[in-house]
Amino acid sequence: MVRSKERRAKISNLKKSTQHSSEQSDNSAGTRTTLSAQHSIHKIPKFPYKTDSILTKKHTVVVGIGGNIGDTKRRFQKLFYFLKRDAFLDIVQTSSILQNPPFGYINQPDFYNAIMILKTNLSPIKLIRYLLKVEKKFKRQREFKNSPRTLDIDIIFYDKITYKKSELTLPHPKYKERDSVLLPLNEILKSNKILLKMYNNKLKS
């Protein structure tokens, strides 16, 4: 119960912060808004983003991205343009970037995280295999659990399905424990009624 109250308070603060920061103009360096002692929001070109195009691919996928090695924000932009040219995926929307402390292994720099909403015709297994290849393209190395990384891509939701195989569990089994997912996703849901209808209940504890 306490954790749920803390999470709701963080989400409430995020709403206020994003409303305030949306009044600031983006530039090449972006803008930054302090959310709490541990979290801050960064807005850069393409984060946040929302398409005006009509997309025809069948499946809606919520993807979490993260990293803490090198210029992570710039890497997110490169990922955006890489996926924008991709025949397998369409980008529906992205969140602002959340800077937040590491978890698990804490002796490492803060992480930057964001949410991307994608459309695809790939099956869940084909999609996770493809995204693992994208991670490798961006020089992802898995030295140990929760280690520093250049780019991490996790499937949080695939439509509204529940799925469990050795390669993939849906929804992501840890998403309710991670501010790095909940806060950026809530920002997106606030501005997208279709996604709000799909996923709002999944944010409630």
mmCIF file with all atom_site columns, C-alpha atoms in Angstrom:
data_model
loop_
_atom_site.group_PDB
_atom_site.id
_atom_site.type_symbol
_atom_site.label_atom_id
_atom_site.label_alt_id
_atom_site.label_comp_id
_atom_site.label_asym_id
_atom_site.label_entity_id
_atom_site.label_seq_id
_atom_site.pdbx_PDB_ins_code
_atom_site.Cartn_x
_atom_site.Cartn_y
_atom_site.Cartn_z
_atom_site.occupancy
_atom_site.B_iso_or_equiv
_atom_site.pdbx_formal_charge
_atom_site.auth_seq_id
_atom_site.auth_comp_id
_atom_site.auth_asym_id
_atom_site.auth_atom_id
_atom_site.pdbx_PDB_model_num
ATOM 1   C CA . MET A 1 1   ? 0.000  0.000   0.000   1.00 0.00 ? 1   MET A CA 1
ATOM 2   C CA . VAL A 1 2   ? 2.802  2.423   0.878   1.00 0.00 ? 2   VAL A CA 1
ATOM 3   C CA . ARG A 1 3   ? 4.602  1.671   -2.371  1.00 0.00 ? 3   ARG A CA 1
ATOM 4   C CA . SER A 1 4   ? 1.361  2.258   -4.306  1.00 0.00 ? 4   SER A CA 1
ATOM 5   C CA . LYS A 1 5   ? 0.888  5.645   -2.641  1.00 0.00 ? 5   LYS A CA 1
ATOM 6   C CA . GLU A 1 6   ? 4.485  6.613   -3.445  1.00 0.00 ? 6   GLU A CA 1
ATOM 7   C CA . ARG A 1 7   ? 4.016  5.575   -7.059  1.00 0.00 ? 7   ARG A CA 1
ATOM 8   C CA . ARG A 1 8   ? 0.790  7.579   -7.386  1.00 0.00 ? 8   ARG A CA 1
ATOM 9   C CA . ALA A 1 9   ? 2.540  10.608  -5.903  1.00 0.00 ? 9   ALA A CA 1
ATOM 10  C CA . LYS A 1 10  ? 5.402  10.293  -8.410  1.00 0.00 ? 10  LYS A CA 1
ATOM 11  C CA . ILE A 1 11  ? 2.946  9.984   -11.275 1.00 0.00 ? 11  ILE A CA 1
ATOM 12  C CA . SER A 1 12  ? 1.052  13.037  -10.033 1.00 0.00 ? 12  SER A CA 1
ATOM 13  C CA . ASN A 1 13  ? 4.308  14.991  -9.878  1.00 0.00 ? 13  ASN A CA 1
ATOM 14  C CA . LEU A 1 14  ? 5.168  13.849  -13.379 1.00 0.00 ? 14  LEU A CA 1
ATOM 15  C CA . LYS A 1 15  ? 1.875  15.212  -14.704 1.00 0.00 ? 15  LYS A CA 1
ATOM 16  C CA . LYS A 1 16  ? 2.579  18.586  -13.139 1.00 0.00 ? 16  LYS A CA 1
ATOM 17  C CA . SER A 1 17  ? 6.168  18.605  -14.374 1.00 0.00 ? 17  SER A CA 1
ATOM 18  C CA . THR A 1 18  ? 5.299  17.654  -17.933 1.00 0.00 ? 18  THR A CA 1
ATOM 19  C CA . GLN A 1 19  ? 2.573  20.302  -18.059 1.00 0.00 ? 19  GLN A CA 1
ATOM 20  C CA . HIS A 1 20  ? 5.092  22.902  -16.943 1.00 0.00 ? 20  HIS A CA 1
ATOM 21  C CA . SER A 1 21  ? 7.928  21.759  -19.174 1.00 0.00 ? 21  SER A CA 1
ATOM 22  C CA . SER A 1 22  ? 5.706  21.532  -22.244 1.00 0.00 ? 22  SER A CA 1
ATOM 23  C CA . GLU A 1 23  ? 5.539  25.317  -22.181 1.00 0.00 ? 23  GLU A CA 1
ATOM 24  C CA . GLN A 1 24  ? 9.298  25.476  -22.785 1.00 0.00 ? 24  GLN A CA 1
ATOM 25  C CA . SER A 1 25  ? 10.606 25.348  -26.372 1.00 0.00 ? 25  SER A CA 1
ATOM 26  C CA . ASP A 1 26  ? 12.774 22.389  -27.343 1.00 0.00 ? 26  ASP A CA 1
ATOM 27  C CA . ASN A 1 27  ? 16.193 23.022  -28.854 1.00 0.00 ? 27  ASN A CA 1
ATOM 28  C CA . SER A 1 28  ? 19.157 20.857  -29.838 1.00 0.00 ? 28  SER A CA 1
ATOM 29  C CA . ALA A 1 29  ? 20.170 20.520  -26.183 1.00 0.00 ? 29  ALA A CA 1
ATOM 30  C CA . GLY A 1 30  ? 16.620 19.829  -25.041 1.00 0.00 ? 30  GLY A CA 1
ATOM 31  C CA . THR A 1 31  ? 15.049 20.811  -21.742 1.00 0.00 ? 31  THR A CA 1
ATOM 32  C CA . ARG A 1 32  ? 15.270 19.313  -18.304 1.00 0.00 ? 32  ARG A CA 1
ATOM 33  C CA . THR A 1 33  ? 12.724 19.384  -15.480 1.00 0.00 ? 33  THR A CA 1
ATOM 34  C CA . THR A 1 34  ? 13.413 18.106  -11.963 1.00 0.00 ? 34  THR A CA 1
ATOM 35  C CA . LEU A 1 35  ? 10.761 15.635  -10.850 1.00 0.00 ? 35  LEU A CA 1
ATOM 36  C CA . SER A 1 36  ? 12.199 14.608  -7.482  1.00 0.00 ? 36  SER A CA 1
ATOM 37  C CA . ALA A 1 37  ? 15.522 14.178  -5.738  1.00 0.00 ? 37  ALA A CA 1
ATOM 38  C CA . GLN A 1 38  ? 15.993 10.963  -7.757  1.00 0.00 ? 38  GLN A CA 1
ATOM 39  C CA . HIS A 1 39  ? 14.215 11.661  -11.031 1.00 0.00 ? 39  HIS A CA 1
ATOM 40  C CA . SER A 1 40  ? 14.313 14.305  -13.725 1.00 0.00 ? 40  SER A CA 1
ATOM 41  C CA . ILE A 1 41  ? 12.648 14.622  -17.130 1.00 0.00 ? 41  ILE A CA 1
ATOM 42  C CA . HIS A 1 42  ? 14.555 15.446  -20.308 1.00 0.00 ? 42  HIS A CA 1
ATOM 43  C CA . LYS A 1 43  ? 12.864 16.619  -23.503 1.00 0.00 ? 43  LYS A CA 1
ATOM 44  C CA . ILE A 1 44  ? 14.857 16.434  -26.710 1.00 0.00 ? 44  ILE A CA 1
ATOM 45  C CA . PRO A 1 45  ? 13.837 16.249  -30.382 1.00 0.00 ? 45  PRO A CA 1
ATOM 46  C CA . LYS A 1 46  ? 11.738 13.077  -30.971 1.00 0.00 ? 46  LYS A CA 1
ATOM 47  C CA . PHE A 1 47  ? 11.340 12.492  -27.216 1.00 0.00 ? 47  PHE A CA 1
ATOM 48  C CA . PRO A 1 48  ? 8.446  13.116  -26.826 1.00 0.00 ? 48  PRO A CA 1
ATOM 49  C CA . TYR A 1 49  ? 6.957  12.458  -30.257 1.00 0.00 ? 49  TYR A CA 1
ATOM 50  C CA . LYS A 1 50  ? 3.550  11.474  -31.657 1.00 0.00 ? 50  LYS A CA 1
ATOM 51  C CA . THR A 1 51  ? 2.805  10.596  -35.264 1.00 0.00 ? 51  THR A CA 1
ATOM 52  C CA . ASP A 1 52  ? -0.040 12.076  -37.286 1.00 0.00 ? 52  ASP A CA 1
ATOM 53  C CA . SER A 1 53  ? 0.125  9.242   -39.830 1.00 0.00 ? 53  SER A CA 1
ATOM 54  C CA . ILE A 1 54  ? -2.448 6.481   -40.162 1.00 0.00 ? 54  ILE A CA 1
ATOM 55  C CA . LEU A 1 55  ? -0.646 3.233   -39.359 1.00 0.00 ? 55  LEU A CA 1
ATOM 56  C CA . THR A 1 56  ? -1.888 -0.115  -40.636 1.00 0.00 ? 56  THR A CA 1
ATOM 57  C CA . LYS A 1 57  ? 0.241  -2.719  -38.880 1.00 0.00 ? 57  LYS A CA 1
ATOM 58  C CA . LYS A 1 58  ? -1.867 -5.003  -36.690 1.00 0.00 ? 58  LYS A CA 1
ATOM 59  C CA . HIS A 1 59  ? -0.227 -5.160  -33.267 1.00 0.00 ? 59  HIS A CA 1
ATOM 60  C CA . THR A 1 60  ? 0.454  -2.454  -30.693 1.00 0.00 ? 60  THR A CA 1
ATOM 61  C CA . VAL A 1 61  ? 3.631  -2.883  -28.670 1.00 0.00 ? 61  VAL A CA 1
ATOM 62  C CA . VAL A 1 62  ? 4.864  -0.924  -25.650 1.00 0.00 ? 62  VAL A CA 1
ATOM 63  C CA . VAL A 1 63  ? 8.654  -0.970  -25.526 1.00 0.00 ? 63  VAL A CA 1
ATOM 64  C CA . GLY A 1 64  ? 10.899 0.347   -22.773 1.00 0.00 ? 64  GLY A CA 1
ATOM 65  C CA . ILE A 1 65  ? 14.357 1.600   -23.708 1.00 0.00 ? 65  ILE A CA 1
ATOM 66  C CA . GLY A 1 66  ? 17.216 2.412   -21.373 1.00 0.00 ? 66  GLY A CA 1
ATOM 67  C CA . GLY A 1 67  ? 20.937 2.985   -21.118 1.00 0.00 ? 67  GLY A CA 1
ATOM 68  C CA . ASN A 1 68  ? 23.668 4.622   -19.054 1.00 0.00 ? 68  ASN A CA 1
ATOM 69  C CA . ILE A 1 69  ? 26.900 4.336   -21.060 1.00 0.00 ? 69  ILE A CA 1
ATOM 70  C CA . GLY A 1 70  ? 28.060 7.258   -23.177 1.00 0.00 ? 70  GLY A CA 1
ATOM 71  C CA . ASP A 1 71  ? 25.651 9.787   -24.698 1.00 0.00 ? 71  ASP A CA 1
ATOM 72  C CA . THR A 1 72  ? 22.449 7.864   -24.052 1.00 0.00 ? 72  THR A CA 1
ATOM 73  C CA . LYS A 1 73  ? 20.077 10.621  -25.138 1.00 0.00 ? 73  LYS A CA 1
ATOM 74  C CA . ARG A 1 74  ? 21.829 10.918  -28.478 1.00 0.00 ? 74  ARG A CA 1
ATOM 75  C CA . ARG A 1 75  ? 21.705 7.120   -28.814 1.00 0.00 ? 75  ARG A CA 1
ATOM 76  C CA . PHE A 1 76  ? 17.940 7.207   -28.239 1.00 0.00 ? 76  PHE A CA 1
ATOM 77  C CA . GLN A 1 77  ? 17.635 9.660   -31.126 1.00 0.00 ? 77  GLN A CA 1
ATOM 78  C CA . LYS A 1 78  ? 19.720 7.388   -33.354 1.00 0.00 ? 78  LYS A CA 1
ATOM 79  C CA . LEU A 1 79  ? 17.468 4.478   -32.370 1.00 0.00 ? 79  LEU A CA 1
ATOM 80  C CA . PHE A 1 80  ? 14.402 6.543   -33.239 1.00 0.00 ? 80  PHE A CA 1
ATOM 81  C CA . TYR A 1 81  ? 15.666 7.252   -36.758 1.00 0.00 ? 81  TYR A CA 1
ATOM 82  C CA . PHE A 1 82  ? 16.831 3.658   -37.190 1.00 0.00 ? 82  PHE A CA 1
ATOM 83  C CA . LEU A 1 83  ? 13.363 2.342   -36.315 1.00 0.00 ? 83  LEU A CA 1
ATOM 84  C CA . LYS A 1 84  ? 11.683 5.078   -38.347 1.00 0.00 ? 84  LYS A CA 1
ATOM 85  C CA . ARG A 1 85  ? 13.311 3.593   -41.467 1.00 0.00 ? 85  ARG A CA 1
ATOM 86  C CA . ASP A 1 86  ? 12.497 0.027   -40.416 1.00 0.00 ? 86  ASP A CA 1
ATOM 87  C CA . ALA A 1 87  ? 10.025 -1.961  -42.518 1.00 0.00 ? 87  ALA A CA 1
ATOM 88  C CA . PHE A 1 88  ? 9.038  -4.170  -39.557 1.00 0.00 ? 88  PHE A CA 1
ATOM 89  C CA . LEU A 1 89  ? 8.024  -1.379  -37.176 1.00 0.00 ? 89  LEU A CA 1
ATOM 90  C CA . ASP A 1 90  ? 6.137  1.914   -37.139 1.00 0.00 ? 90  ASP A CA 1
ATOM 91  C CA . ILE A 1 91  ? 6.626  4.451   -34.365 1.00 0.00 ? 91  ILE A CA 1
ATOM 92  C CA . VAL A 1 92  ? 3.351  5.686   -32.877 1.00 0.00 ? 92  VAL A CA 1
ATOM 93  C CA . GLN A 1 93  ? 4.601  7.726   -29.945 1.00 0.00 ? 93  GLN A CA 1
ATOM 94  C CA . THR A 1 94  ? 7.507  8.260   -27.580 1.00 0.00 ? 94  THR A CA 1
ATOM 95  C CA . SER A 1 95  ? 7.702  9.663   -24.071 1.00 0.00 ? 95  SER A CA 1
ATOM 96  C CA . SER A 1 96  ? 10.060 12.202  -22.630 1.00 0.00 ? 96  SER A CA 1
ATOM 97  C CA . ILE A 1 97  ? 13.280 10.729  -21.215 1.00 0.00 ? 97  ILE A CA 1
ATOM 98  C CA . LEU A 1 98  ? 13.384 9.928   -17.502 1.00 0.00 ? 98  LEU A CA 1
ATOM 99  C CA . GLN A 1 99  ? 16.701 10.119  -15.656 1.00 0.00 ? 99  GLN A CA 1
ATOM 100 C CA . ASN A 1 100 ? 16.598 7.816   -12.654 1.00 0.00 ? 100 ASN A CA 1
ATOM 101 C CA . PRO A 1 101 ? 18.933 5.911   -10.319 1.00 0.00 ? 101 PRO A CA 1
ATOM 102 C CA . PRO A 1 102 ? 20.113 2.372   -11.133 1.00 0.00 ? 102 PRO A CA 1
ATOM 103 C CA . PHE A 1 103 ? 18.614 -0.670  -9.441  1.00 0.00 ? 103 PHE A CA 1
ATOM 104 C CA . GLY A 1 104 ? 20.055 -4.068  -8.630  1.00 0.00 ? 104 GLY A CA 1
ATOM 105 C CA . TYR A 1 105 ? 23.685 -3.149  -9.159  1.00 0.00 ? 105 TYR A CA 1
ATOM 106 C CA . ILE A 1 106 ? 23.861 0.430   -7.871  1.00 0.00 ? 106 ILE A CA 1
ATOM 107 C CA . ASN A 1 107 ? 27.565 1.220   -8.386  1.00 0.00 ? 107 ASN A CA 1
ATOM 108 C CA . GLN A 1 108 ? 26.977 2.732   -11.820 1.00 0.00 ? 108 GLN A CA 1
ATOM 109 C CA . PRO A 1 109 ? 25.707 5.987   -13.390 1.00 0.00 ? 109 PRO A CA 1
ATOM 110 C CA . ASP A 1 110 ? 22.061 7.024   -13.516 1.00 0.00 ? 110 ASP A CA 1
ATOM 111 C CA . PHE A 1 111 ? 19.955 5.488   -16.248 1.00 0.00 ? 111 PHE A CA 1
ATOM 112 C CA . TYR A 1 112 ? 18.004 7.273   -18.933 1.00 0.00 ? 112 TYR A CA 1
ATOM 113 C CA . ASN A 1 113 ? 14.739 5.570   -19.852 1.00 0.00 ? 113 ASN A CA 1
ATOM 114 C CA . ALA A 1 114 ? 11.854 6.188   -22.207 1.00 0.00 ? 114 ALA A CA 1
ATOM 115 C CA . ILE A 1 115 ? 8.817  4.421   -23.606 1.00 0.00 ? 115 ILE A CA 1
ATOM 116 C CA . MET A 1 116 ? 8.170  3.849   -27.298 1.00 0.00 ? 116 MET A CA 1
ATOM 117 C CA . ILE A 1 117 ? 4.815  2.776   -28.709 1.00 0.00 ? 117 ILE A CA 1
ATOM 118 C CA . LEU A 1 118 ? 5.254  0.726   -31.873 1.00 0.00 ? 118 LEU A CA 1
ATOM 119 C CA . LYS A 1 119 ? 3.061  -1.025  -34.420 1.00 0.00 ? 119 LYS A CA 1
ATOM 120 C CA . THR A 1 120 ? 4.210  -4.289  -35.988 1.00 0.00 ? 120 THR A CA 1
ATOM 121 C CA . ASN A 1 121 ? 3.075  -7.393  -37.815 1.00 0.00 ? 121 ASN A CA 1
ATOM 122 C CA . LEU A 1 122 ? 5.795  -9.502  -36.183 1.00 0.00 ? 122 LEU A CA 1
ATOM 123 C CA . SER A 1 123 ? 4.807  -12.152 -33.649 1.00 0.00 ? 123 SER A CA 1
ATOM 124 C CA . PRO A 1 124 ? 6.041  -11.675 -30.055 1.00 0.00 ? 124 PRO A CA 1
ATOM 125 C CA . ILE A 1 125 ? 8.925  -14.146 -30.480 1.00 0.00 ? 125 ILE A CA 1
ATOM 126 C CA . LYS A 1 126 ? 10.009 -12.748 -33.843 1.00 0.00 ? 126 LYS A CA 1
ATOM 127 C CA . LEU A 1 127 ? 9.832  -9.254  -32.392 1.00 0.00 ? 127 LEU A CA 1
ATOM 128 C CA . ILE A 1 128 ? 11.991 -9.982  -29.319 1.00 0.00 ? 128 ILE A CA 1
ATOM 129 C CA . ARG A 1 129 ? 14.569 -11.731 -31.501 1.00 0.00 ? 129 ARG A CA 1
ATOM 130 C CA . TYR A 1 130 ? 14.638 -8.761  -33.822 1.00 0.00 ? 130 TYR A CA 1
ATOM 131 C CA . LEU A 1 131 ? 14.987 -6.271  -30.953 1.00 0.00 ? 131 LEU A CA 1
ATOM 132 C CA . LEU A 1 132 ? 17.905 -8.286  -29.545 1.00 0.00 ? 132 LEU A CA 1
ATOM 133 C CA . LYS A 1 133 ? 19.621 -7.828  -32.905 1.00 0.00 ? 133 LYS A CA 1
ATOM 134 C CA . VAL A 1 134 ? 18.955 -4.086  -32.681 1.00 0.00 ? 134 VAL A CA 1
ATOM 135 C CA . GLU A 1 135 ? 20.559 -4.024  -29.217 1.00 0.00 ? 135 GLU A CA 1
ATOM 136 C CA . LYS A 1 136 ? 23.657 -5.684  -30.639 1.00 0.00 ? 136 LYS A CA 1
ATOM 137 C CA . LYS A 1 137 ? 23.787 -3.135  -33.460 1.00 0.00 ? 137 LYS A CA 1
ATOM 138 C CA . PHE A 1 138 ? 23.986 -0.473  -30.749 1.00 0.00 ? 138 PHE A CA 1
ATOM 139 C CA . LYS A 1 139 ? 26.818 -2.448  -29.070 1.00 0.00 ? 139 LYS A CA 1
ATOM 140 C CA . ARG A 1 140 ? 24.824 -3.876  -26.156 1.00 0.00 ? 140 ARG A CA 1
ATOM 141 C CA . GLN A 1 141 ? 26.896 -6.226  -23.984 1.00 0.00 ? 141 GLN A CA 1
ATOM 142 C CA . ARG A 1 142 ? 25.474 -8.397  -21.201 1.00 0.00 ? 142 ARG A CA 1
ATOM 143 C CA . GLU A 1 143 ? 28.347 -8.711  -18.727 1.00 0.00 ? 143 GLU A CA 1
ATOM 144 C CA . PHE A 1 144 ? 26.178 -9.503  -15.690 1.00 0.00 ? 144 PHE A CA 1
ATOM 145 C CA . LYS A 1 145 ? 22.638 -8.913  -14.452 1.00 0.00 ? 145 LYS A CA 1
ATOM 146 C CA . ASN A 1 146 ? 21.716 -5.201  -14.167 1.00 0.00 ? 146 ASN A CA 1
ATOM 147 C CA . SER A 1 147 ? 25.136 -4.171  -15.485 1.00 0.00 ? 147 SER A CA 1
ATOM 148 C CA . PRO A 1 148 ? 25.776 -0.829  -17.243 1.00 0.00 ? 148 PRO A CA 1
ATOM 149 C CA . ARG A 1 149 ? 24.642 -0.889  -20.857 1.00 0.00 ? 149 ARG A CA 1
ATOM 150 C CA . THR A 1 150 ? 24.594 1.149   -24.035 1.00 0.00 ? 150 THR A CA 1
ATOM 151 C CA . LEU A 1 151 ? 21.018 0.211   -24.941 1.00 0.00 ? 151 LEU A CA 1
ATOM 152 C CA . ASP A 1 152 ? 18.392 -2.000  -23.370 1.00 0.00 ? 152 ASP A CA 1
ATOM 153 C CA . ILE A 1 153 ? 15.115 -2.725  -25.197 1.00 0.00 ? 153 ILE A CA 1
ATOM 154 C CA . ASP A 1 154 ? 12.322 -4.516  -23.321 1.00 0.00 ? 154 ASP A CA 1
ATOM 155 C CA . ILE A 1 155 ? 8.846  -5.429  -24.532 1.00 0.00 ? 155 ILE A CA 1
ATOM 156 C CA . ILE A 1 156 ? 6.459  -4.309  -21.784 1.00 0.00 ? 156 ILE A CA 1
ATOM 157 C CA . PHE A 1 157 ? 3.128  -5.088  -23.478 1.00 0.00 ? 157 PHE A CA 1
ATOM 158 C CA . TYR A 1 158 ? 2.195  -6.705  -26.776 1.00 0.00 ? 158 TYR A CA 1
ATOM 159 C CA . ASP A 1 159 ? -1.426 -5.812  -27.455 1.00 0.00 ? 159 ASP A CA 1
ATOM 160 C CA . LYS A 1 160 ? -3.144 -7.046  -24.276 1.00 0.00 ? 160 LYS A CA 1
ATOM 161 C CA . ILE A 1 161 ? -1.917 -10.636 -24.413 1.00 0.00 ? 161 ILE A CA 1
ATOM 162 C CA . THR A 1 162 ? -0.443 -12.763 -21.668 1.00 0.00 ? 162 THR A CA 1
ATOM 163 C CA . TYR A 1 163 ? 2.403  -14.917 -22.901 1.00 0.00 ? 163 TYR A CA 1
ATOM 164 C CA . LYS A 1 164 ? 5.079  -17.018 -21.235 1.00 0.00 ? 164 LYS A CA 1
ATOM 165 C CA . LYS A 1 165 ? 7.934  -18.798 -22.972 1.00 0.00 ? 165 LYS A CA 1
ATOM 166 C CA . SER A 1 166 ? 11.610 -19.221 -22.124 1.00 0.00 ? 166 SER A CA 1
ATOM 167 C CA . GLU A 1 167 ? 12.521 -16.294 -24.379 1.00 0.00 ? 167 GLU A CA 1
ATOM 168 C CA . LEU A 1 168 ? 9.765  -13.887 -23.388 1.00 0.00 ? 168 LEU A CA 1
ATOM 169 C CA . THR A 1 169 ? 7.141  -13.199 -20.721 1.00 0.00 ? 169 THR A CA 1
ATOM 170 C CA . LEU A 1 170 ? 4.287  -10.769 -21.364 1.00 0.00 ? 170 LEU A CA 1
ATOM 171 C CA . PRO A 1 171 ? 3.455  -8.437  -19.823 1.00 0.00 ? 171 PRO A CA 1
ATOM 172 C CA . HIS A 1 172 ? 7.024  -7.772  -18.657 1.00 0.00 ? 172 HIS A CA 1
ATOM 173 C CA . PRO A 1 173 ? 7.148  -9.420  -15.204 1.00 0.00 ? 173 PRO A CA 1
ATOM 174 C CA . LYS A 1 174 ? 8.856  -6.471  -13.461 1.00 0.00 ? 174 LYS A CA 1
ATOM 175 C CA . TYR A 1 175 ? 7.103  -3.495  -15.026 1.00 0.00 ? 175 TYR A CA 1
ATOM 176 C CA . LYS A 1 176 ? 4.990  -2.612  -11.959 1.00 0.00 ? 176 LYS A CA 1
ATOM 177 C CA . GLU A 1 177 ? 8.149  -2.343  -9.856  1.00 0.00 ? 177 GLU A CA 1
ATOM 178 C CA . ARG A 1 178 ? 9.891  0.118   -12.180 1.00 0.00 ? 178 ARG A CA 1
ATOM 179 C CA . ASP A 1 179 ? 9.414  3.865   -12.172 1.00 0.00 ? 179 ASP A CA 1
ATOM 180 C CA . SER A 1 180 ? 11.444 3.796   -15.387 1.00 0.00 ? 180 SER A CA 1
ATOM 181 C CA . VAL A 1 181 ? 8.395  2.181   -17.036 1.00 0.00 ? 181 VAL A CA 1
ATOM 182 C CA . LEU A 1 182 ? 5.455  3.560   -15.080 1.00 0.00 ? 182 LEU A CA 1
ATOM 183 C CA . LEU A 1 183 ? 6.322  7.247   -15.176 1.00 0.00 ? 183 LEU A CA 1
ATOM 184 C CA . PRO A 1 184 ? 7.071  7.598   -18.918 1.00 0.00 ? 184 PRO A CA 1
ATOM 185 C CA . LEU A 1 185 ? 4.141  5.326   -19.827 1.00 0.00 ? 185 LEU A CA 1
ATOM 186 C CA . ASN A 1 186 ? 1.752  7.415   -17.768 1.00 0.00 ? 186 ASN A CA 1
ATOM 187 C CA . GLU A 1 187 ? 2.921  10.504  -19.643 1.00 0.00 ? 187 GLU A CA 1
ATOM 188 C CA . ILE A 1 188 ? 1.986  8.848   -22.935 1.00 0.00 ? 188 ILE A CA 1
ATOM 189 C CA . LEU A 1 189 ? -1.370 7.552   -21.723 1.00 0.00 ? 189 LEU A CA 1
ATOM 190 C CA . LYS A 1 190 ? -2.323 11.042  -20.655 1.00 0.00 ? 190 LYS A CA 1
ATOM 191 C CA . SER A 1 191 ? -2.244 12.193  -24.281 1.00 0.00 ? 191 SER A CA 1
ATOM 192 C CA . ASN A 1 192 ? -3.477 9.066   -26.077 1.00 0.00 ? 192 ASN A CA 1
ATOM 193 C CA . LYS A 1 193 ? -7.052 7.968   -25.401 1.00 0.00 ? 193 LYS A CA 1
ATOM 194 C CA . ILE A 1 194 ? -6.738 4.712   -27.349 1.00 0.00 ? 194 ILE A CA 1
ATOM 195 C CA . LEU A 1 195 ? -3.711 3.588   -25.363 1.00 0.00 ? 195 LEU A CA 1
ATOM 196 C CA . LEU A 1 196 ? -5.270 4.847   -22.148 1.00 0.00 ? 196 LEU A CA 1
ATOM 197 C CA . LYS A 1 197 ? -8.217 2.544   -22.728 1.00 0.00 ? 197 LYS A CA 1
ATOM 198 C CA . MET A 1 198 ? -5.860 -0.381  -23.430 1.00 0.00 ? 198 MET A CA 1
ATOM 199 C CA . TYR A 1 199 ? -3.372 0.014   -20.624 1.00 0.00 ? 199 TYR A CA 1
ATOM 200 C CA . ASN A 1 200 ? -4.586 2.321   -17.854 1.00 0.00 ? 200 ASN A CA 1
ATOM 201 C CA . ASN A 1 201 ? -5.783 -0.563  -15.667 1.00 0.00 ? 201 ASN A CA 1
ATOM 202 C CA . LYS A 1 202 ? -2.363 -2.196  -15.931 1.00 0.00 ? 202 LYS A CA 1
ATOM 203 C CA . LEU A 1 203 ? -0.776 0.790   -14.181 1.00 0.00 ? 203 LEU A CA 1
ATOM 204 C CA . LYS A 1 204 ? -3.013 0.459   -11.147 1.00 0.00 ? 204 LYS A CA 1
ATOM 205 C CA . SER A 1 205 ? -1.721 -1.598  -8.237  1.00 0.00 ? 205 SER A CA 1
#
